[in-house]
GROMACS .gro file of C-alpha atoms in nm:
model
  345
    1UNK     CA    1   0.000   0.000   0.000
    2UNK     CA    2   0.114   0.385  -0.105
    3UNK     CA    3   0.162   0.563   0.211
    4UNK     CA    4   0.100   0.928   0.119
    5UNK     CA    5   0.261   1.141   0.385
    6UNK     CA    6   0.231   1.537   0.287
    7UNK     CA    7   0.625   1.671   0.447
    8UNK     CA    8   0.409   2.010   0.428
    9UNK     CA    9   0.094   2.009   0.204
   10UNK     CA   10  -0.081   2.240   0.484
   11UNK     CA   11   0.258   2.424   0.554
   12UNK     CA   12   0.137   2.815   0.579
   13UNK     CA   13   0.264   3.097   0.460
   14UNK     CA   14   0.391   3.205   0.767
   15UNK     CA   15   0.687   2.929   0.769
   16UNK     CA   16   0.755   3.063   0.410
   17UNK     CA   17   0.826   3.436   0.549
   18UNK     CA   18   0.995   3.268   0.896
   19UNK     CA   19   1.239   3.123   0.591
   20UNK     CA   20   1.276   3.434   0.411
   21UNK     CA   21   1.353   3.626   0.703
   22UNK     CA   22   1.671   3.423   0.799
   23UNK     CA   23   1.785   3.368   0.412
   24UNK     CA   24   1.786   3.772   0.376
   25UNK     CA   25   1.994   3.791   0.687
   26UNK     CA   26   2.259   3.537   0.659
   27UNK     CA   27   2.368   3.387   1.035
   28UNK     CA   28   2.148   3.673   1.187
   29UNK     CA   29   1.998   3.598   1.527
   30UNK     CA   30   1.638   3.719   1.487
   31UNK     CA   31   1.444   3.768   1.770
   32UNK     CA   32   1.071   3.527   1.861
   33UNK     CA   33   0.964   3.907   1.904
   34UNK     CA   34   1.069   4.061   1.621
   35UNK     CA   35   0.916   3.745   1.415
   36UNK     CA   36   0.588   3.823   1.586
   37UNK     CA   37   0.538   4.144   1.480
   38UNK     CA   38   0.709   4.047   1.096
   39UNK     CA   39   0.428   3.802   1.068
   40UNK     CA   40   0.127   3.951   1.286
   41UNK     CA   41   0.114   3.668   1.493
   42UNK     CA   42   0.141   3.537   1.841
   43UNK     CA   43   0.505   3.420   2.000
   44UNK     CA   44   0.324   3.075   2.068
   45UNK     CA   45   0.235   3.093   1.697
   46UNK     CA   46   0.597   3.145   1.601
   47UNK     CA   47   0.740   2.908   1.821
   48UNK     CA   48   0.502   2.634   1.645
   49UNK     CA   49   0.589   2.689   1.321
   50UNK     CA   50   0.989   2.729   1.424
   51UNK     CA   51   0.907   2.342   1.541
   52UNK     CA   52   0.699   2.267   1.238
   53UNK     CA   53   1.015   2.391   1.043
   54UNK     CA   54   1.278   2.210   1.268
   55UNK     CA   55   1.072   1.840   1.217
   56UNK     CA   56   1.122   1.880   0.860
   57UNK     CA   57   1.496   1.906   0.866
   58UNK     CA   58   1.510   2.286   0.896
   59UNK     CA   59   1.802   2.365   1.113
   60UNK     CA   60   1.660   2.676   1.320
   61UNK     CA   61   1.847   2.678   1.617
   62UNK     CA   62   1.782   2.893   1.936
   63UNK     CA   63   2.004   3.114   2.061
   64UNK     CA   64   1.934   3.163   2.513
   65UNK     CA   65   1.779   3.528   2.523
   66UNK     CA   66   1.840   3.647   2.219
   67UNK     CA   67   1.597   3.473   1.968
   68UNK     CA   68   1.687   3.211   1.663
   69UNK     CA   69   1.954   3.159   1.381
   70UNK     CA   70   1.944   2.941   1.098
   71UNK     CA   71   2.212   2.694   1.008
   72UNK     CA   72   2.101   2.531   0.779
   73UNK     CA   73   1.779   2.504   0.561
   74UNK     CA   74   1.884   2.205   0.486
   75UNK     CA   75   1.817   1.922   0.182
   76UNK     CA   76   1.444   1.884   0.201
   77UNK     CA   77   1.130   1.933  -0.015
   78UNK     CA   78   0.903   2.140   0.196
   79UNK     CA   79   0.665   2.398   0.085
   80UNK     CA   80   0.749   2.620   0.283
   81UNK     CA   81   1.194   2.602   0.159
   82UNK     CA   82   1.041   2.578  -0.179
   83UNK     CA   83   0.822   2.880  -0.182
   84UNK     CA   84   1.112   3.101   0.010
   85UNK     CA   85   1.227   3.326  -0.286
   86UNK     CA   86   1.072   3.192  -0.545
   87UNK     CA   87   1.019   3.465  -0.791
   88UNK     CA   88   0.771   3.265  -1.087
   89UNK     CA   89   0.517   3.437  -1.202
   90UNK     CA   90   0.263   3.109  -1.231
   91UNK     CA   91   0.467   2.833  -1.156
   92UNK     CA   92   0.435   2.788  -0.753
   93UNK     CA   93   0.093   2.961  -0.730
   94UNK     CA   94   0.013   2.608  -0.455
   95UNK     CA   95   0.326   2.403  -0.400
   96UNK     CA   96   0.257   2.055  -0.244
   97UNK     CA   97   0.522   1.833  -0.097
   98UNK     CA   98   0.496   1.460  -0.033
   99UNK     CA   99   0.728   1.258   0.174
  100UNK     CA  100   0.680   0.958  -0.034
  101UNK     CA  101   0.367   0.934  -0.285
  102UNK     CA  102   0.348   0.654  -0.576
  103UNK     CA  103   0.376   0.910  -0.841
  104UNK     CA  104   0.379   1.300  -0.871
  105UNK     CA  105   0.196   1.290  -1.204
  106UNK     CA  106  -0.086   1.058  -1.065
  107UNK     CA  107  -0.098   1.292  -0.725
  108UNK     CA  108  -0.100   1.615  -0.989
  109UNK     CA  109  -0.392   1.484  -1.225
  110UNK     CA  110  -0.605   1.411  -0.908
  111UNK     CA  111  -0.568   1.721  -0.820
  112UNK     CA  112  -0.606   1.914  -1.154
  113UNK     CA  113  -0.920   1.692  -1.186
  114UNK     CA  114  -1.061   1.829  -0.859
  115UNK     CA  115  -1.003   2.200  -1.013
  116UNK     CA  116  -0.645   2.274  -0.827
  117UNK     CA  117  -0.507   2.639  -1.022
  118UNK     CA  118  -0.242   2.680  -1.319
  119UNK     CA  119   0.066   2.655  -1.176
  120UNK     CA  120   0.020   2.392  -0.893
  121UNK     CA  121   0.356   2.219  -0.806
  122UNK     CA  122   0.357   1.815  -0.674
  123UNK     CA  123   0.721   1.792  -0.549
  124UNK     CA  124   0.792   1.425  -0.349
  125UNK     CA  125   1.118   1.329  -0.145
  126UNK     CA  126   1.048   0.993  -0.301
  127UNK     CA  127   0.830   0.781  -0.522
  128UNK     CA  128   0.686   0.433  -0.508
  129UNK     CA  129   0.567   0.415  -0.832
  130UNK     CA  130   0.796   0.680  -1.065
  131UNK     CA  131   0.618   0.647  -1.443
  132UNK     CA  132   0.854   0.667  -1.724
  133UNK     CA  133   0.798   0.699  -2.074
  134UNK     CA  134   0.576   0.404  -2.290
  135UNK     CA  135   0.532   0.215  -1.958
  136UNK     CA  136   0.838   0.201  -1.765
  137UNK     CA  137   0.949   0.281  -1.426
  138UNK     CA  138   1.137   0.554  -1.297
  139UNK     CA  139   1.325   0.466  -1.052
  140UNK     CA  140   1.264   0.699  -0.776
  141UNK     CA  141   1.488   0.622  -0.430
  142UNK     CA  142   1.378   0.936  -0.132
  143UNK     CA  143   1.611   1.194  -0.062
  144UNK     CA  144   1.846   1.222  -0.326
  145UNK     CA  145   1.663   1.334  -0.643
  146UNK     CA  146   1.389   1.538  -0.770
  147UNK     CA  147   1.072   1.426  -0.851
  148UNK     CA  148   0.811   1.707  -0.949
  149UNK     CA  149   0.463   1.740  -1.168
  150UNK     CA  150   0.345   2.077  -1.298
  151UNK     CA  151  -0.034   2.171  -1.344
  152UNK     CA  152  -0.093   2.384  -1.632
  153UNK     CA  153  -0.429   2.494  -1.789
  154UNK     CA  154  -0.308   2.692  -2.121
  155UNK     CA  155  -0.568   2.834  -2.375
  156UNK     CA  156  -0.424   2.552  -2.663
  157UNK     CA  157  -0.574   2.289  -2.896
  158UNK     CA  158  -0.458   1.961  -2.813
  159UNK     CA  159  -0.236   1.889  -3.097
  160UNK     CA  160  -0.015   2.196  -2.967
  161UNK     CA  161   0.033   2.035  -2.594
  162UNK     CA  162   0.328   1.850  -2.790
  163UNK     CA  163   0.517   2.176  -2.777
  164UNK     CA  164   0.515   2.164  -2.396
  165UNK     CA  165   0.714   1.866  -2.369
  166UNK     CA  166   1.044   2.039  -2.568
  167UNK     CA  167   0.929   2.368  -2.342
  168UNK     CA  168   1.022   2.139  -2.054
  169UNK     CA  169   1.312   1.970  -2.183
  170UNK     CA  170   1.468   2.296  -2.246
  171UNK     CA  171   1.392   2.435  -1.930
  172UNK     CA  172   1.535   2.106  -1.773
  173UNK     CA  173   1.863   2.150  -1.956
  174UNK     CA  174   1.925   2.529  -1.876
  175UNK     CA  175   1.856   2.473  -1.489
  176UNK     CA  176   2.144   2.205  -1.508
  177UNK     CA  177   2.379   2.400  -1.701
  178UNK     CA  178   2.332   2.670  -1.452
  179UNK     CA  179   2.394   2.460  -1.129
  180UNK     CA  180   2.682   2.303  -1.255
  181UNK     CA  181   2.952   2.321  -1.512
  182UNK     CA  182   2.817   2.007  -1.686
  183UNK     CA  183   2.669   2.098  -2.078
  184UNK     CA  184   2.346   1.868  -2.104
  185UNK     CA  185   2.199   1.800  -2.455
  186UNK     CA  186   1.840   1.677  -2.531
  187UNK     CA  187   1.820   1.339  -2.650
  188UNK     CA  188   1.472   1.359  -2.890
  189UNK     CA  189   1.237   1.390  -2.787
  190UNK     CA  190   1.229   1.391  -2.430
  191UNK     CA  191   1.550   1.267  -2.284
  192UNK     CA  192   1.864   1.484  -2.093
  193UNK     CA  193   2.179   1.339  -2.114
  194UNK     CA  194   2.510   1.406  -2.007
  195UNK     CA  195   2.806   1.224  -2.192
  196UNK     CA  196   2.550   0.962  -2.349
  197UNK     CA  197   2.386   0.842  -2.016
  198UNK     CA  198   2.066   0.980  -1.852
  199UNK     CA  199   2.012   1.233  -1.656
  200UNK     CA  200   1.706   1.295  -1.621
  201UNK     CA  201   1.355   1.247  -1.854
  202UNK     CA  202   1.006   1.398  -1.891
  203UNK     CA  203   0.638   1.227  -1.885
  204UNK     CA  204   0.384   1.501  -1.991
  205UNK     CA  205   0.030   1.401  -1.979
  206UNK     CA  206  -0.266   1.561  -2.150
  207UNK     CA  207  -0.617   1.593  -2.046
  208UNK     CA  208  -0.848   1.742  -2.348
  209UNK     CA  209  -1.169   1.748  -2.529
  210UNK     CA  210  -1.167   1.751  -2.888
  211UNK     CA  211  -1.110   2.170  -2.889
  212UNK     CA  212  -0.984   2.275  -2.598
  213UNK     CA  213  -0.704   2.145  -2.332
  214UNK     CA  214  -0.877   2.092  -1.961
  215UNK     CA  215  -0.545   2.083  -1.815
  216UNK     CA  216  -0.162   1.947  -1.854
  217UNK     CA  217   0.071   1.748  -1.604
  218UNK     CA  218   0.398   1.830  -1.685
  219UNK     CA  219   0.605   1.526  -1.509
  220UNK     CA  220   0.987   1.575  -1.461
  221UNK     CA  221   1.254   1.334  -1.302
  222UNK     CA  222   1.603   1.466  -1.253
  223UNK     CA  223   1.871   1.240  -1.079
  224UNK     CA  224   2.033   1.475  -0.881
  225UNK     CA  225   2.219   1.297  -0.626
  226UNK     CA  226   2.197   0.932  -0.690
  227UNK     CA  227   2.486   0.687  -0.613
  228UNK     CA  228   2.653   0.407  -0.826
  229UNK     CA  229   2.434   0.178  -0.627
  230UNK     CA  230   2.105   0.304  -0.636
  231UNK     CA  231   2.099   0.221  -1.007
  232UNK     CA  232   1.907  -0.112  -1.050
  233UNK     CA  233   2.130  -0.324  -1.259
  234UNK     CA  234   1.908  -0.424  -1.551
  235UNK     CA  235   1.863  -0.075  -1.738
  236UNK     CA  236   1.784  -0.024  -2.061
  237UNK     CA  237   2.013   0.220  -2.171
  238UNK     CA  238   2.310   0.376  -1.924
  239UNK     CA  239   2.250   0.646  -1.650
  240UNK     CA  240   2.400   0.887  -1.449
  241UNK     CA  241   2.295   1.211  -1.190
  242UNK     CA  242   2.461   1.507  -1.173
  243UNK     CA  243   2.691   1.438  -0.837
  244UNK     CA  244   2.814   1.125  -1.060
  245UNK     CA  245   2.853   1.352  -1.344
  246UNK     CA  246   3.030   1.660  -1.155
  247UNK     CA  247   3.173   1.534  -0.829
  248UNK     CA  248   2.933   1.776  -0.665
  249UNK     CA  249   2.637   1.714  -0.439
  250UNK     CA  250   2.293   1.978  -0.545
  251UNK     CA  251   2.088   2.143  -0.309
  252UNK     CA  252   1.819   1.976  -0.427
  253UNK     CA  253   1.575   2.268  -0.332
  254UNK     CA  254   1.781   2.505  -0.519
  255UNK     CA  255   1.772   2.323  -0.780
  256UNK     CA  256   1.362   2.238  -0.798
  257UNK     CA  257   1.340   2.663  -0.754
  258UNK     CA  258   1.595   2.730  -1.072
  259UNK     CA  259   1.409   2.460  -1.213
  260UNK     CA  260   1.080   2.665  -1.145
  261UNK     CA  261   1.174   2.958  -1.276
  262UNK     CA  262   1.348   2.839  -1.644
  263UNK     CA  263   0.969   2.645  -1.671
  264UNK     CA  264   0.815   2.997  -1.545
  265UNK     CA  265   1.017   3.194  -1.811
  266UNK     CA  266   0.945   2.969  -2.118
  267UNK     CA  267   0.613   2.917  -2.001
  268UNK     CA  268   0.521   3.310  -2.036
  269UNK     CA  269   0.772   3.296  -2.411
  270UNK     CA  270   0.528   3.020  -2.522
  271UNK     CA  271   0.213   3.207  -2.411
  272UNK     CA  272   0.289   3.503  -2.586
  273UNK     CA  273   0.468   3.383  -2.897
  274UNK     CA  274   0.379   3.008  -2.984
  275UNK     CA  275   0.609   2.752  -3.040
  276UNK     CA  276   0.843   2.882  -3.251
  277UNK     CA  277   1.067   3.029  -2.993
  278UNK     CA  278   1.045   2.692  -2.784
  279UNK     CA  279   1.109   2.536  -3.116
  280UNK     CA  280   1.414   2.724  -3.139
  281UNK     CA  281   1.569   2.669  -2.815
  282UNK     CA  282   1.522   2.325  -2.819
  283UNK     CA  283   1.738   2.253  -3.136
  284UNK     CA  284   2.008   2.472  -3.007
  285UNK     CA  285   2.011   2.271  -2.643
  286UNK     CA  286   1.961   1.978  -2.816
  287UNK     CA  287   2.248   1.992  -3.055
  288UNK     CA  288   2.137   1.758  -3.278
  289UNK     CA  289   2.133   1.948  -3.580
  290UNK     CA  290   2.377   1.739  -3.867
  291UNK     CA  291   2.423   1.434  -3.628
  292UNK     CA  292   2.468   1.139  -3.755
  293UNK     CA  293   2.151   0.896  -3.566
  294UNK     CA  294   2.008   0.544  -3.545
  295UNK     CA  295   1.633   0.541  -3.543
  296UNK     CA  296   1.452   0.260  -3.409
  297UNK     CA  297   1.113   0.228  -3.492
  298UNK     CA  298   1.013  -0.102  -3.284
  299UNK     CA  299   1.021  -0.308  -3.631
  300UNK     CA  300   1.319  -0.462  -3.631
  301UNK     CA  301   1.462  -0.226  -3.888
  302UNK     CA  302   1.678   0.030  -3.742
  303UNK     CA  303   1.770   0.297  -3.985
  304UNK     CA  304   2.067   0.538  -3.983
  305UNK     CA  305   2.046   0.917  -4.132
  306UNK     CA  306   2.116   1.291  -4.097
  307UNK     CA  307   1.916   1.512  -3.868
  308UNK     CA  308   1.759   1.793  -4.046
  309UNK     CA  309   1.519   1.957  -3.810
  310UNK     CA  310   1.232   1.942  -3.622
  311UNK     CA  311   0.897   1.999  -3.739
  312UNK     CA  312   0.561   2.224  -3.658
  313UNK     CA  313   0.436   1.934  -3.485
  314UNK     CA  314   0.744   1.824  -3.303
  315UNK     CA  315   0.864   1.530  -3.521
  316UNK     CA  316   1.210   1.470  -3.570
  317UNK     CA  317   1.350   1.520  -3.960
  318UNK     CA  318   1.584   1.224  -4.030
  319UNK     CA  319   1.753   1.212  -4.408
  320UNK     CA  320   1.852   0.856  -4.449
  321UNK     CA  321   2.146   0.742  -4.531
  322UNK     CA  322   1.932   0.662  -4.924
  323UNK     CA  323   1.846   1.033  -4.925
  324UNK     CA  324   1.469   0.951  -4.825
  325UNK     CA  325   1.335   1.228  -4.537
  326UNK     CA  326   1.203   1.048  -4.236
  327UNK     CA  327   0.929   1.245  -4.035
  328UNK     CA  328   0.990   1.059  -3.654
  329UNK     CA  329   0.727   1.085  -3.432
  330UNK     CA  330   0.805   0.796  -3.226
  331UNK     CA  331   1.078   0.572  -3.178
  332UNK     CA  332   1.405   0.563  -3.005
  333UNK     CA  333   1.720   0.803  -3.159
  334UNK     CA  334   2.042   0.737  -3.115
  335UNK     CA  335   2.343   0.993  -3.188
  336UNK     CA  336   2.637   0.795  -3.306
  337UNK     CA  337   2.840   1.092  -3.454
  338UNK     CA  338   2.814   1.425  -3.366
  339UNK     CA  339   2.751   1.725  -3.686
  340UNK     CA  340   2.789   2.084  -3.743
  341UNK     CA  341   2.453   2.176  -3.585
  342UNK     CA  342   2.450   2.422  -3.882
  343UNK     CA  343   2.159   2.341  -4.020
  344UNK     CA  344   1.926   2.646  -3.994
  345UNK     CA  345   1.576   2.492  -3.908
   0.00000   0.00000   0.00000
């Protein structure tokens, strides 16, 4: 059985403001007073949601007479960490947190089905029951990685929800090139790799009518700061996280707000200017353009060719190796030599 545990579904705002008090004052003793009158609430009030802080791994410590200083926020996905800072104009509207659920896109539909707003964020510490792409698992071990599902409602006909998915990948790939020093590329159509092995991938889910989109989970597993060992032995194709990758352990909620804020960003480009611009960024993060790939339909006849582009509709151009064009819209690509990425599509 799923336990669902909420690390701070019902976290108020009030722990969110405790939080941004002590980030804007960096090892500043502040006062259960001064917090009182910050927040306009009782000290009893304050000194509950200092606990409520401190059970989730916040490291609020109190100083005799004087008030409390934080040492560390420390590596956990609760709202109210999340929410501290977080400067996205849709994205975080409701943030939701779950110790361990079976799956962030399954917790995020039930709650876009029950009418939750645009911009609702399902964030868990762990999953029972990750979903991957055409079926399979993502493995999804607690406190290392980042497991999150997006809620968007956007004004779109169906066949353009496509468009989201390389709108996520992109923003996927620019939060890791900022935390680290490592250059991800997009592995079509919904794959980030670093040096050939996974790094993280993407599982966006519609829910339409014939004319109109009711709503959109965007689902998006990064591996962060998994070991050699917590990789299961019997994966398809190799993997890697970032700490692997870099020698560097991510703040995890650092990393889920950058992450945030690139979806934020493209979200409002896509809004106002279509896909085009989406379309854009993706083939330059990608760098796929002129690549040299082996496409696998599921037939048993794997093809090689050229990339030329990507389409209105998001399908990959292949030229084969016979000069045919291939129009990919499923399948699994392979790069097996890299090209000039000069191709101007």
């Amino acid at each position: 059985m799923t336990i669902r545990r909420p690390a701070a579904d019902a976290a108020p705002d009030q722990e969110r403001l405790i939080l941004e008090v002590f980030q804007g004052r960096p090892g500043a003793v502040v006062s259960g007073e001064e917090l009182r009158g910050i927040l306009g609430i009782s000290r009893t009030a304050v000194w509950k949601h200092i606990n409520n802080l401190r059970r989730h791994g916040i490291r609020l410590v109190t100083v005799p007479a004087r008030g409390y200083r934080l040492e560390a926020a420390g590596d956990v996905l609760v709202q109210a960490a999340v929410a501290a800072g977080l400067t996205t104009k849709r994205l975080g509207s409701r943030i939701i947190c779950f110790a361990e659920t079976g799956s962030t896109n399954v917790e995020a539909a039930r709650l876009a089905d029950e009418g939750a707003v645009e911009g609702t964020v399902v964030l868990a510490d762990g999953q029972s029951q990750g979903k991957g792409r055409l079926g399979r698992q993502w493995v999804s071990p607690p406190g290392v990685n980042l497991y999150c599902s997006v809620i968007l409602r956007p004004a779109i006909l169906p066949q353009s929800a496509v468009h989201l998915t390389y709108l996520s990948a992109v923003a996927v790939a620019r939060a890791i090139g900022t935390i680290s020093s490592l250059k991800p590329r997009i592995k079509w159509p919904n794959d980030i790799l670093i040096d050939g092995c996974k790094v993280a991938g993407l599982l966006n889910e519609l829910n339409a009518e014939t004319d109109r989109v009711n709503y959109v989970v965007l689902g998006i597993g990064v591996n962060l700061n998994m070991t050699a060992d917590q990789f299961p032995a019997d994966l398809r194709s190799p993997a890697t996280s970032l700490l692997l990758a870099s020698g560097e352990k991510v703040d995890r909620v650092a990393f889920a707000q950058l992450l945030l804020k690139e979806l934020d960003d493209l979200y409002d480009i896509f809004l106002k200017d279509g896909y085009a611009p989406i379309r854009r960024l993706w083939l330059e993060q990608g760098r796929m353009l002129g690549c040299l790939v082996q496409v696998d339909l599921g037939n048993n006849r794997p093809f090689t060719g050229m990339v030329t582009g990507l389409d209105e509709m998001g399908a990959l151009l292949v030229r084969r190796d016979d000069g045919g064009e291939e129009r990919i819209v499923a399948g699994d690509v392979r790069v097996l030599a890299e090209g000039s990425h000069a191709a101007g599509h």
